[in-house]
Coordinates of N, CA and C in Angstrom, one line a residue:
M133 N -3.1 -0.7 28.3 CA -1.7 -0.5 27.8 C -1.3 -1.5 26.7
A134 N -1.9 -2.7 26.8 CA -1.6 -3.6 25.7 C -2.2 -3.2 24.4
N135 N -3.4 -2.7 24.5 CA -4.1 -2.2 23.3 C -3.4 -1.0 22.7
S136 N -2.8 -0.1 23.6 CA -2.1 1.0 23.1 C -0.8 0.6 22.3
G137 N -0.1 -0.4 22.9 CA 1.0 -1.0 22.2 C 0.7 -1.6 20.9
F138 N -0.5 -2.3 20.8 CA -0.9 -2.9 19.6 C -1.3 -1.9 18.5
Q139 N -1.9 -0.8 19.0 CA -2.2 0.3 18.1 C -1.0 0.9 17.5
L140 N 0.0 1.2 18.4 CA 1.3 1.8 18.0 C 2.0 0.9 16.9
L141 N 2.0 -0.4 17.2 CA 2.6 -1.4 16.3 C 1.9 -1.3 14.9
G142 N 0.6 -1.3 14.9 CA -0.1 -1.2 13.7 C 0.1 0.1 12.9
Y143 N 0.2 1.2 13.7 CA 0.4 2.5 13.1 C 1.8 2.6 12.4
F144 N 2.8 2.1 13.1 CA 4.1 2.2 12.5 C 4.3 1.2 11.4
L145 N 3.6 0.1 11.4 CA 3.7 -0.8 10.3 C 3.0 -0.2 9.0
A146 N 1.9 0.5 9.3 CA 1.2 1.1 8.2 C 2.0 2.3 7.7
L147 N 2.6 3.1 8.6 CA 3.5 4.2 8.2 C 4.6 3.8 7.3
G148 N 5.3 2.6 7.7 CA 6.3 2.1 6.9 C 5.8 1.7 5.5
G149 N 4.6 1.1 5.5 CA 4.0 0.7 4.2 C 3.7 1.9 3.4
W150 N 3.2 3.0 4.0 CA 2.9 4.2 3.2 C 4.2 4.8 2.6
I151 N 5.3 4.8 3.3 CA 6.6 5.2 2.7 C 7.0 4.3 1.6
G152 N 6.8 3.0 1.7 CA 7.1 2.1 0.7 C 6.2 2.3 -0.6
I153 N 5.0 2.7 -0.4 CA 4.0 2.9 -1.5 C 4.5 4.2 -2.2
I154 N 4.9 5.2 -1.5 CA 5.4 6.4 -2.2 C 6.7 6.1 -3.0
S155 N 7.6 5.3 -2.4 CA 8.8 4.8 -3.2 C 8.4 4.1 -4.4
T156 N 7.4 3.1 -4.3 CA 7.0 2.3 -5.4 C 6.4 3.2 -6.5
T157 N 5.6 4.2 -6.2 CA 5.0 5.1 -7.1 C 6.1 5.9 -7.9
V158 N 7.1 6.3 -7.3 CA 8.1 7.1 -7.9 C 9.1 6.3 -8.7
L159 N 9.5 5.2 -8.2 CA 10.6 4.4 -8.8 C 10.3 4.1 -10.3
P160 N 11.3 4.1 -11.2 CA 11.0 3.8 -12.6 C 11.2 2.3 -12.9
Q161 N 11.7 1.5 -11.9 CA 12.0 0.1 -12.2 C 10.8 -0.8 -11.9
W162 N 9.7 -0.5 -12.6 CA 8.5 -1.4 -12.5 C 8.8 -2.7 -13.4
K163 N 9.4 -2.5 -14.4 CA 9.9 -3.6 -15.3 C 11.2 -3.3 -15.8
Q164 N 12.0 -4.3 -16.1 CA 13.4 -4.2 -16.6 C 13.6 -5.1 -17.7
S165 N 14.6 -4.8 -18.6 CA 14.8 -5.6 -19.8 C 15.4 -7.0 -19.3
S166 N 14.9 -8.0 -20.1 CA 15.3 -9.4 -19.8 C 16.4 -9.8 -20.7
Y167 N 17.3 -10.7 -20.2 CA 18.3 -11.2 -21.0 C 18.1 -12.7 -21.2
A168 N 16.9 -13.2 -20.9 CA 16.6 -14.6 -21.0 C 16.5 -15.0 -22.5
G169 N 17.0 -16.3 -22.8 CA 16.7 -16.8 -24.1 C 18.0 -16.8 -25.0
D170 N 18.7 -15.7 -25.0 CA 19.9 -15.6 -25.8 C 21.1 -15.3 -24.9
A171 N 22.2 -15.7 -25.4 CA 23.5 -15.4 -24.6 C 24.1 -14.1 -25.1
I172 N 23.2 -13.1 -25.3 CA 23.6 -11.8 -25.7 C 23.7 -10.8 -24.5
I173 N 24.8 -10.2 -24.3 CA 24.9 -9.3 -23.2 C 24.8 -7.9 -23.8
M174 N 23.7 -7.3 -23.3 CA 23.4 -5.9 -23.8 C 24.2 -4.9 -23.1
A175 N 24.6 -3.9 -23.7 CA 25.4 -2.8 -23.1 C 24.4 -1.8 -22.4
V176 N 23.2 -1.9 -22.8 CA 22.2 -0.9 -22.2 C 21.0 -1.7 -21.6
G177 N 20.7 -1.4 -20.3 CA 19.6 -2.0 -19.6 C 18.4 -1.0 -19.6
L178 N 17.3 -1.5 -20.0 CA 16.1 -0.7 -20.1 C 15.2 -0.9 -18.9
Y179 N 14.7 0.2 -18.4 CA 13.7 0.2 -17.2 C 12.5 1.0 -17.6
E180 N 11.4 0.7 -17.0 CA 10.2 1.4 -17.3 C 9.3 1.4 -16.0
G181 N 8.7 2.6 -15.7 CA 7.8 2.7 -14.6 C 6.5 3.3 -15.0
L182 N 5.8 3.9 -14.0 CA 4.5 4.5 -14.3 C 4.7 5.9 -15.0
W183 N 5.8 6.6 -14.8 CA 6.0 7.9 -15.2 C 7.0 8.1 -16.2
M184 N 8.0 7.2 -16.3 CA 9.1 7.4 -17.2 C 9.8 6.1 -17.6
S185 N 10.6 6.2 -18.6 CA 11.4 5.0 -19.0 C 12.8 5.5 -19.0
C186 N 13.7 4.6 -18.6 CA 15.1 4.9 -18.4 C 16.0 3.9 -19.1
A187 N 17.2 4.3 -19.5 CA 18.2 3.5 -20.1 C 19.5 3.6 -19.3
S188 N 20.0 2.5 -18.8 CA 21.2 2.4 -18.0 C 22.3 1.8 -18.8
Q189 N 23.4 2.5 -19.1 CA 24.5 2.0 -19.9 C 25.5 1.3 -19.0
S190 N 26.4 0.5 -19.6 CA 27.4 -0.2 -18.8 C 28.4 0.7 -18.2
T191 N 28.5 1.9 -18.6 CA 29.4 2.9 -18.0 C 28.8 3.5 -16.7
G192 N 27.6 3.2 -16.4 CA 26.9 3.8 -15.2 C 26.1 5.0 -15.5
Q193 N 26.0 5.5 -16.7 CA 25.2 6.6 -17.0 C 23.8 6.2 -17.3
V194 N 22.9 6.9 -16.7 CA 21.4 6.6 -16.8 C 20.7 7.8 -17.4
Q195 N 19.9 7.5 -18.4 CA 19.1 8.6 -19.0 C 17.6 8.2 -18.9
C196 N 16.9 9.1 -18.5 CA 15.4 8.9 -18.3 C 14.6 9.9 -19.1
K197 N 13.5 9.4 -19.6 CA 12.6 10.2 -20.4 C 11.1 10.1 -19.8
I198 N 10.5 11.2 -19.4 CA 9.2 11.2 -18.9 C 8.2 10.9 -20.1
F199 N 7.2 10.1 -19.8 CA 6.2 9.8 -20.9 C 5.5 11.1 -21.3
D200 N 5.5 11.4 -22.6 CA 5.0 12.6 -23.1 C 3.5 12.8 -23.0
S201 N 2.8 11.7 -23.4 CA 1.3 11.8 -23.5 C 0.7 10.8 -22.5
L202 N -0.3 11.3 -21.8 CA -1.1 10.4 -20.9 C -2.0 9.5 -21.7
L203 N -2.7 10.0 -22.6 CA -3.7 9.2 -23.4 C -3.1 8.2 -24.3
S204 N -1.9 8.3 -24.6 CA -1.3 7.3 -25.5 C -0.7 6.1 -24.7
L205 N -0.8 6.2 -23.4 CA -0.3 5.1 -22.6 C -1.3 3.9 -22.6
D206 N -0.8 2.7 -22.3 CA -1.6 1.6 -22.2 C -2.6 1.8 -21.0
V207 N -3.7 1.0 -21.1 CA -4.8 1.2 -20.1 C -4.3 0.8 -18.7
H208 N -3.5 -0.3 -18.6 CA -3.1 -0.8 -17.3 C -2.1 0.2 -16.7
I209 N -1.3 0.9 -17.5 CA -0.4 1.9 -16.9 C -1.3 3.1 -16.3
Q210 N -2.2 3.6 -17.1 CA -3.1 4.7 -16.6 C -3.8 4.3 -15.3
T211 N -4.4 3.0 -15.3 CA -5.1 2.6 -14.1 C -4.2 2.4 -12.9
C212 N -3.0 1.9 -13.1 CA -2.0 1.7 -12.0 C -1.6 3.1 -11.5
R213 N -1.5 4.0 -12.3 CA -1.2 5.4 -11.9 C -2.2 5.9 -10.9
A214 N -3.5 5.8 -11.4 CA -4.6 6.3 -10.6 C -4.7 5.5 -9.2
L215 N -4.5 4.2 -9.3 CA -4.6 3.4 -8.0 C -3.5 3.8 -7.0
M216 N -2.3 4.0 -7.6 CA -1.2 4.4 -6.7 C -1.3 5.8 -6.1
V217 N -1.8 6.7 -6.9 CA -2.0 8.1 -6.4 C -3.1 8.0 -5.3
I218 N -4.2 7.3 -5.6 CA -5.3 7.2 -4.6 C -4.8 6.5 -3.3
S219 N -3.9 5.5 -3.5 CA -3.4 4.8 -2.3 C -2.5 5.8 -1.5
V220 N -1.7 6.6 -2.1 CA -0.9 7.5 -1.4 C -1.7 8.6 -0.6
L221 N -2.7 9.1 -1.3 CA -3.6 10.1 -0.7 C -4.4 9.5 0.5
M222 N -5.0 8.3 0.3 CA -5.7 7.7 1.4 C -4.8 7.3 2.5
G223 N -3.6 6.9 2.3 CA -2.7 6.6 3.3 C -2.3 7.8 4.1
F224 N -2.2 9.0 3.5 CA -1.9 10.2 4.2 C -3.1 10.6 5.1
I225 N -4.3 10.5 4.6 CA -5.5 10.8 5.4 C -5.6 9.8 6.6
A226 N -5.3 8.5 6.3 CA -5.3 7.5 7.4 C -4.3 7.8 8.5
I227 N -3.2 8.3 8.1 CA -2.2 8.6 9.1 C -2.7 9.7 10.1
I228 N -3.3 10.7 9.5 CA -3.9 11.8 10.4 C -5.0 11.3 11.2
V229 N -5.9 10.5 10.6 CA -7.1 10.0 11.3 C -6.7 9.1 12.5
S230 N -5.7 8.2 12.2 CA -5.3 7.3 13.2 C -4.6 7.9 14.4
V231 N -3.9 9.0 14.1 CA -3.3 9.8 15.3 C -4.3 10.3 16.2
V232 N -5.4 10.8 15.6 CA -6.5 11.3 16.4 C -7.2 10.2 17.2
G233 N -7.3 9.0 16.6 CA -8.1 8.0 17.3 C -7.3 7.0 18.2
M234 N -6.0 7.1 18.2 CA -5.3 6.2 19.1 C -5.3 6.6 20.5
K235 N -5.3 5.6 21.4 CA -5.4 5.8 22.9 C -4.3 6.6 23.4
C236 N -3.1 6.4 22.9 CA -1.9 7.1 23.4 C -1.8 8.5 23.1
T237 N -2.7 9.1 22.3 CA -2.7 10.5 22.0 C -3.8 11.3 22.7
K238 N -3.5 12.5 22.9 CA -4.5 13.4 23.5 C -5.2 14.4 22.5
V239 N -5.1 14.0 21.2 CA -5.6 14.8 20.2 C -7.1 14.5 20.0
G240 N -8.0 15.6 19.9 CA -9.4 15.3 19.6 C -10.2 15.0 20.8
D241 N -11.3 14.3 20.6 CA -12.2 13.9 21.7 C -11.5 12.9 22.6
N242 N -11.7 13.1 23.9 CA -11.1 12.1 24.9 C -12.1 11.0 25.2
N243 N -13.2 10.9 24.6 CA -14.2 9.8 24.8 C -13.6 8.5 24.2
P244 N -13.3 7.5 25.0 CA -12.7 6.3 24.5 C -13.5 5.7 23.4
S245 N -14.8 5.7 23.4 CA -15.6 5.1 22.4 C -15.5 5.8 21.1
T246 N -15.5 7.2 21.2 CA -15.3 8.0 20.0 C -13.9 7.8 19.3
K247 N -12.9 7.7 20.2 CA -11.5 7.6 19.7 C -11.4 6.2 19.0
S248 N -12.0 5.2 19.6 CA -12.0 3.8 19.0 C -12.6 3.8 17.6
K249 N -13.7 4.5 17.4 CA -14.4 4.6 16.1 C -13.5 5.3 15.1
I250 N -12.8 6.4 15.6 CA -11.9 7.1 14.7 C -10.7 6.3 14.3
A251 N -10.2 5.5 15.3 CA -9.1 4.6 15.0 C -9.4 3.5 14.0
I252 N -10.7 3.0 14.1 CA -11.1 2.0 13.2 C -11.3 2.6 11.8
S253 N -11.7 3.8 11.7 CA -11.8 4.5 10.4 C -10.4 4.7 9.8
G254 N -9.4 5.0 10.6 CA -8.1 5.1 10.1 C -7.5 3.8 9.6
G255 N -7.8 2.7 10.4 CA -7.3 1.4 10.0 C -8.0 0.9 8.8
S256 N -9.3 1.3 8.6 CA -10.0 0.9 7.4 C -9.4 1.6 6.1
L257 N -9.0 2.9 6.3 CA -8.4 3.6 5.2 C -7.0 3.0 4.9
F258 N -6.3 2.5 5.9 CA -5.0 1.9 5.6 C -5.3 0.6 4.8
L259 N -6.3 -0.2 5.2 CA -6.6 -1.4 4.5 C -6.9 -1.1 3.0
I260 N -7.8 -0.1 2.8 CA -8.2 0.2 1.4 C -7.0 0.6 0.6
S261 N -6.1 1.4 1.2 CA -4.9 1.9 0.6 C -4.0 0.7 0.2
G262 N -3.8 -0.2 1.1 CA -3.0 -1.4 0.8 C -3.6 -2.3 -0.3
V263 N -4.9 -2.4 -0.3 CA -5.6 -3.2 -1.4 C -5.4 -2.5 -2.7
C264 N -5.5 -1.2 -2.8 CA -5.3 -0.4 -4.0 C -3.9 -0.7 -4.6
T265 N -2.9 -0.6 -3.7 CA -1.5 -0.9 -4.1 C -1.3 -2.3 -4.6
L266 N -1.9 -3.2 -3.8 CA -1.8 -4.6 -4.2 C -2.4 -4.9 -5.6
V267 N -3.5 -4.3 -5.8 CA -4.2 -4.5 -7.1 C -3.3 -3.9 -8.3
A268 N -2.8 -2.7 -8.0 CA -2.0 -2.0 -9.1 C -0.7 -2.8 -9.4
V269 N 0.0 -3.2 -8.3 CA 1.3 -3.9 -8.6 C 1.0 -5.3 -9.2
S270 N 0.0 -6.0 -8.7 CA -0.3 -7.3 -9.2 C -0.7 -7.3 -10.7
W271 N -1.6 -6.3 -11.0 CA -2.0 -6.2 -12.4 C -0.9 -5.9 -13.3
Y272 N 0.0 -4.9 -12.9 CA 1.2 -4.6 -13.7 C 2.1 -5.8 -13.9
A273 N 2.3 -6.6 -12.8 CA 3.1 -7.8 -12.9 C 2.5 -8.8 -13.8
T274 N 1.1 -8.9 -13.8 CA 0.5 -9.8 -14.7 C 0.7 -9.4 -16.2
Q275 N 0.6 -8.2 -16.5 CA 0.9 -7.7 -17.8 C 2.3 -8.0 -18.3
V276 N 3.2 -7.8 -17.4 CA 4.7 -8.1 -17.7 C 4.8 -9.5 -18.0
S277 N 4.2 -10.4 -17.1 CA 4.4 -11.8 -17.3 C 3.7 -12.3 -18.6
N278 N 2.5 -11.8 -18.9 CA 1.9 -12.2 -20.2 C 2.7 -11.8 -21.4
H279 N 3.2 -10.6 -21.3 CA 4.0 -10.1 -22.5 C 5.3 -10.9 -22.6
F280 N 5.9 -11.4 -21.5 CA 7.1 -12.1 -21.5 C 6.9 -13.5 -22.1
F281 N 5.8 -14.2 -21.8 CA 5.6 -15.5 -22.3 C 4.8 -15.6 -23.6
D282 N 4.5 -14.4 -24.1 CA 3.9 -14.3 -25.4 C 4.9 -14.8 -26.5
P283 N 4.6 -15.8 -27.3 CA 5.5 -16.3 -28.3 C 5.8 -15.2 -29.4
N284 N 4.9 -14.3 -29.6 CA 5.0 -13.3 -30.6 C 5.9 -12.1 -30.2
T285 N 6.3 -12.1 -28.9 CA 7.2 -11.1 -28.4 C 8.6 -11.4 -28.7
P286 N 9.4 -10.6 -29.4 CA 10.8 -10.8 -29.6 C 11.6 -10.9 -28.3
I287 N 12.6 -11.8 -28.3 CA 13.3 -12.0 -27.1 C 14.0 -10.8 -26.6
N288 N 14.5 -9.9 -27.5 CA 15.2 -8.7 -27.1 C 14.2 -7.6 -26.6
A289 N 12.9 -7.9 -26.7 CA 11.9 -6.9 -26.3 C 11.1 -7.4 -25.1
R290 N 11.6 -8.4 -24.4 CA 10.9 -8.9 -23.3 C 11.4 -8.2 -22.0
Y291 N 10.5 -8.1 -21.0 CA 10.8 -7.5 -19.8 C 10.5 -8.4 -18.6
E292 N 11.2 -8.2 -17.5 CA 11.0 -9.0 -16.3 C 10.5 -8.0 -15.2
F293 N 10.2 -8.6 -14.0 CA 9.7 -7.8 -12.9 C 10.9 -7.0 -12.4
G294 N 10.6 -5.7 -12.1 CA 11.6 -4.8 -11.6 C 11.5 -4.7 -10.1
P295 N 12.5 -4.1 -9.5 CA 12.5 -4.1 -8.0 C 11.3 -3.3 -7.4
A296 N 10.8 -2.4 -8.1 CA 9.7 -1.6 -7.6 C 8.5 -2.4 -7.3
L297 N 8.3 -3.5 -8.1 CA 7.1 -4.4 -7.9 C 7.2 -5.1 -6.5
F298 N 8.4 -5.5 -6.2 CA 8.6 -6.2 -4.9 C 8.5 -5.3 -3.7
V299 N 9.0 -4.0 -3.9 CA 8.8 -3.0 -2.9 C 7.3 -2.7 -2.7
G300 N 6.5 -2.7 -3.8 CA 5.1 -2.5 -3.8 C 4.4 -3.6 -3.0
W301 N 4.7 -4.8 -3.3 CA 4.1 -6.0 -2.6 C 4.4 -5.9 -1.1
A302 N 5.6 -5.6 -0.8 CA 6.0 -5.6 0.7 C 5.2 -4.4 1.3
A303 N 5.2 -3.2 0.6 CA 4.5 -2.1 1.2 C 3.0 -2.3 1.4
A304 N 2.4 -3.0 0.4 CA 0.9 -3.3 0.5 C 0.7 -4.2 1.7
I305 N 1.5 -5.2 1.9 CA 1.4 -6.2 3.0 C 1.5 -5.4 4.4
L306 N 2.5 -4.6 4.5 CA 2.7 -3.8 5.7 C 1.5 -2.9 6.0
M307 N 1.0 -2.2 4.9 CA -0.1 -1.3 5.1 C -1.4 -2.1 5.6
M308 N -1.6 -3.3 5.0 CA -2.8 -4.0 5.4 C -2.7 -4.6 6.8
L309 N -1.5 -5.1 7.1 CA -1.2 -5.6 8.5 C -1.4 -4.5 9.5
G310 N -0.9 -3.3 9.2 CA -1.1 -2.2 10.2 C -2.5 -1.8 10.3
G311 N -3.2 -1.7 9.2 CA -4.7 -1.4 9.3 C -5.4 -2.4 10.0
S312 N -5.1 -3.7 9.8 CA -5.8 -4.8 10.5 C -5.5 -4.7 12.0
F313 N -4.3 -4.4 12.4 CA -4.0 -4.3 13.9 C -4.7 -3.2 14.5
L314 N -4.8 -2.0 13.8 CA -5.6 -0.9 14.4 C -7.1 -1.3 14.5
C315 N -7.7 -1.9 13.5 CA -9.1 -2.2 13.6 C -9.3 -3.3 14.7
C316 N -8.5 -4.3 14.7 CA -8.7 -5.4 15.7 C -8.6 -4.9 17.1
S317 N -7.6 -4.1 17.4 CA -7.4 -3.6 18.8 C -8.6 -2.8 19.2
C318 N -9.1 -2.0 18.3 CA -10.3 -1.1 18.7 C -11.6 -2.0 18.9
V319 N -11.7 -2.9 18.0 CA -12.9 -3.8 18.1 C -12.9 -4.6 19.4
N320 N -11.8 -5.1 19.8 CA -11.7 -5.9 21.0 C -11.9 -5.0 22.2
E321 N -11.5 -3.8 22.1 CA -11.7 -2.8 23.2 C -13.1 -2.5 23.4
D322 N -13.8 -2.2 22.2 CA -15.2 -1.9 22.3 C -16.1 -3.1 22.8
S323 N -15.8 -4.3 22.4 CA -16.5 -5.4 22.9 C -16.3 -5.7 24.4
R324 N -15.1 -5.4 24.9 CA -14.8 -5.6 26.3 C -15.5 -4.5 27.1
G325 N -15.6 -3.3 26.6 CA -16.3 -2.3 27.3 C -17.8 -2.5 27.4
Q326 N -18.4 -3.0 26.3 CA -19.8 -3.4 26.3 C -20.1 -4.5 27.3
Q327 N -19.2 -5.5 27.4 CA -19.4 -6.6 28.3 C -19.3 -6.1 29.7
L328 N -18.4 -5.2 30.0 CA -18.3 -4.7 31.4 C -19.5 -3.9 31.8
Y329 N -20.0 -3.1 30.8 CA -21.2 -2.3 31.0 C -22.4 -3.2 31.3
R330 N -22.6 -4.3 30.6 CA -23.7 -5.2 30.9 C -23.6 -5.9 32.2
Q331 N -22.4 -6.2 32.6 CA -22.2 -6.8 33.9 C -22.5 -5.9 35.1
S332 N -22.2 -4.6 34.9 CA -22.4 -3.6 35.9 C -23.9 -3.2 36.1
Q333 N -24.7 -3.5 35.1 CA -26.1 -3.1 35.2 C -26.9 -3.8 36.3
P334 N -26.8 -5.1 36.5 CA -27.6 -5.7 37.6 C -27.2 -5.3 39.0
S335 N -25.9 -5.0 39.2 CA -25.5 -4.6 40.5 C -26.0 -3.2 40.8
T336 N -26.1 -2.4 39.8 CA -26.7 -1.0 40.0 C -28.2 -1.1 40.4
A337 N -28.8 -2.0 39.7 CA -30.3 -2.2 39.9 C -30.5 -2.6 41.4
R338 N -29.7 -3.5 41.9 CA -29.9 -4.1 43.2 C -29.7 -2.9 44.3
E339 N -28.8 -2.0 44.0 CA -28.5 -1.0 45.0 C -29.8 -0.1 45.1
Y340 N -30.5 0.2 44.1 CA -31.7 1.0 44.2 C -32.8 0.2 44.8
V341 N -32.9 -1.1 44.7 CA -33.9 -1.9 45.3 C -33.6 -1.9 46.8

């Protein structure tokens, strides 16, 4: 029962992380215009994400424009796009696989050993998905930071970290924690089962003697 609860905890943590990864992928606020350096208050706030750039006016009106060309984008934006899409797809597959492998479900094979292996596979996919998100968000943040501290960058053209980056970091951590919980609970269960099997072998041999 304890392992089932541990698996459920890991599953729901990873599920929350997957929802956060989808939100991070869609949000346009990966970076936002900075007001550091000058005491100039701009009437328009600029945001940019993986798919579009937006301008928010002081009146509350927001205008967004989807990037026209994929090949004209910077390499780090194209790579982050690919990593985030892969992360979302792998997370979806991991959700299905983990449901089949968890002890508390009656889906698929009822053999405990087989279900444990399936659950470990789901947890591993969660881990890989979280790592992909972490790499994409951290790389994008590094590019924003380097551009901000570059002395050749005009002050009015500098950007800071947007809210989507923090959502992405939190989602990646949740995804990796959930995947780790799933893997650890199944590994402990397998090792305990092997130990009990080895202890039962001598008693069985004595009965036949």
